[in-house]
Amino acid sequence: MQNVLTVAIGACFGLIGVVFGSWFTARRQDRMWLREQKLKAGVGFNTAAGQLLDYLRQEQVADGGVGANELVGRMQEARSALYLLCAGDTVDLADALARRVWKAQPTDSSEDHNETLDLLRRFTHQLRQEIARP
């Protein structure tokens, strides 16, 4: 009888270990998935915003470049993902950057352009910090 009790206690501890191990693994995978999705959305947003800024300022877009409507669509899709995945500070910077890029004109001064690029850098920095958080 004592052997059965010992085996049952051992089995219970083993089962508890499996349950906690599974829970920790699932939690880790969820964090990794979220991080990957934030990274994809951030890269898509940064790329589309930079290309749209160049396009609106009448600068050269890469060979086989796309039109403004497609770039706006890409930026909006990535921004929607950022809304769903990221914290308020990151979303606020993405909004500010999107508004700034949409207002870009070929006649903008270099100071305006530099402020837009600074906003892009701040957004990238904020997103990098958010992705790095455990």
Coordinates of C-alpha atoms in Angstrom, one line a residue:
M1 CA 0.0 0.0 0.0
Q2 CA 2.8 2.4 0.8
N3 CA 4.4 1.7 -2.6
V4 CA 1.2 2.7 -4.4
L5 CA 1.0 5.9 -2.3
T6 CA 4.6 6.8 -3.2
V7 CA 4.0 6.1 -6.9
A8 CA 0.8 8.2 -6.8
I9 CA 2.6 11.1 -5.1
G10 CA 5.4 10.9 -7.7
A11 CA 2.9 10.8 -10.5
C12 CA 1.1 13.9 -9.2
F13 CA 4.4 15.8 -9.0
G14 CA 5.3 14.7 -12.5
L15 CA 1.9 15.8 -13.8
I16 CA 2.2 19.2 -12.0
G17 CA 5.6 19.6 -13.6
V18 CA 4.2 18.8 -17.1
V19 CA 1.3 21.3 -16.6
F20 CA 3.5 24.1 -15.5
G21 CA 6.1 23.3 -18.2
S22 CA 3.4 23.5 -20.9
W23 CA 2.0 26.7 -19.5
F24 CA 5.5 28.4 -19.4
T25 CA 6.2 27.1 -23.0
A26 CA 2.9 28.4 -24.3
R27 CA 3.5 31.8 -22.6
R28 CA 7.0 32.1 -24.1
Q29 CA 5.7 31.2 -27.6
D30 CA 2.9 33.8 -27.3
R31 CA 5.5 36.5 -26.4
M32 CA 7.7 35.4 -29.3
W33 CA 4.8 35.5 -31.7
L34 CA 3.7 39.0 -30.5
R35 CA 7.3 40.2 -30.8
E36 CA 7.5 38.9 -34.4
Q37 CA 4.2 40.5 -35.3
K38 CA 5.3 43.8 -33.9
L39 CA 8.5 43.6 -35.8
K40 CA 6.7 42.8 -39.1
A41 CA 4.2 45.6 -38.7
G42 CA 7.0 48.1 -37.7
V43 CA 9.1 47.1 -40.7
G44 CA 6.2 47.4 -43.0
F45 CA 5.1 50.8 -41.6
N46 CA 8.7 52.2 -41.7
T47 CA 9.3 51.0 -45.2
A48 CA 6.0 52.3 -46.6
A49 CA 6.3 55.6 -44.7
G50 CA 9.8 56.2 -46.0
Q51 CA 8.9 55.3 -49.6
L52 CA 5.7 57.4 -49.5
L53 CA 7.7 60.4 -48.1
D54 CA 10.2 60.1 -51.0
Y55 CA 7.3 59.7 -53.5
L56 CA 5.5 62.8 -52.2
R57 CA 8.7 64.8 -52.1
Q58 CA 9.2 63.8 -55.8
E59 CA 12.3 61.9 -55.0
Q60 CA 13.2 58.7 -56.6
V61 CA 11.5 55.5 -55.5
A62 CA 13.2 52.2 -56.1
D63 CA 13.1 50.7 -59.6
G64 CA 9.7 49.2 -60.2
G65 CA 8.3 51.6 -57.6
V66 CA 4.7 51.6 -56.7
G67 CA 2.2 54.5 -56.7
A68 CA 1.2 56.6 -53.8
N69 CA -2.2 54.8 -53.3
E70 CA -0.4 51.4 -52.9
L71 CA 2.1 52.9 -50.5
V72 CA -0.7 54.5 -48.4
G73 CA -2.5 51.2 -48.3
R74 CA 0.6 49.4 -47.1
M75 CA 1.2 52.1 -44.5
Q76 CA -2.4 51.9 -43.3
E77 CA -2.3 48.1 -43.1
A78 CA 0.9 48.1 -41.0
R79 CA -0.5 50.9 -38.9
S80 CA -3.6 48.9 -38.2
A81 CA -1.5 46.0 -37.0
L82 CA 0.5 48.4 -34.8
Y83 CA -2.8 49.6 -33.3
L84 CA -3.7 46.1 -32.4
L85 CA -0.3 45.0 -31.1
C86 CA 1.5 47.9 -29.6
A87 CA 1.3 50.2 -26.6
G88 CA -0.2 53.7 -26.8
D89 CA 3.1 55.6 -27.0
T90 CA 4.2 53.6 -30.1
V91 CA 0.7 54.1 -31.7
D92 CA 0.8 57.8 -31.0
L93 CA 4.2 58.1 -32.7
A94 CA 2.9 56.1 -35.7
D95 CA -0.1 58.4 -36.0
A96 CA 2.1 61.5 -35.8
L97 CA 4.4 60.1 -38.4
A98 CA 1.6 59.2 -40.7
R99 CA 0.1 62.7 -40.5
R100 CA 3.5 64.2 -41.1
V101 CA 4.2 62.1 -44.1
W102 CA 0.8 62.7 -45.7
K103 CA 1.5 66.5 -45.4
A104 CA 4.9 66.2 -47.1
Q105 CA 5.3 68.4 -50.2
P106 CA 8.1 68.8 -52.7
T107 CA 8.3 72.4 -51.5
D108 CA 8.9 71.4 -47.9
S109 CA 12.1 73.0 -46.5
S110 CA 15.0 70.8 -45.4
E111 CA 14.1 71.6 -41.8
D112 CA 10.6 70.1 -42.3
H113 CA 12.1 67.1 -43.9
N114 CA 14.6 66.7 -41.1
E115 CA 11.8 66.9 -38.5
T116 CA 9.9 64.2 -40.3
L117 CA 13.0 62.0 -40.4
D118 CA 13.5 62.7 -36.7
L119 CA 9.9 61.5 -36.0
L120 CA 10.7 58.4 -38.0
R121 CA 13.8 57.8 -35.9
R122 CA 11.8 58.3 -32.7
F123 CA 9.1 55.9 -33.8
T124 CA 11.7 53.3 -34.7
H125 CA 13.4 53.8 -31.3
Q126 CA 10.1 53.5 -29.4
L127 CA 9.2 50.3 -31.3
R128 CA 12.6 48.8 -30.8
Q129 CA 12.3 49.4 -27.0
E130 CA 8.8 47.9 -27.0
I131 CA 9.9 44.8 -28.9
A132 CA 12.9 44.4 -26.5
R133 CA 10.7 44.3 -23.4
P134 CA 10.2 40.9 -22.0

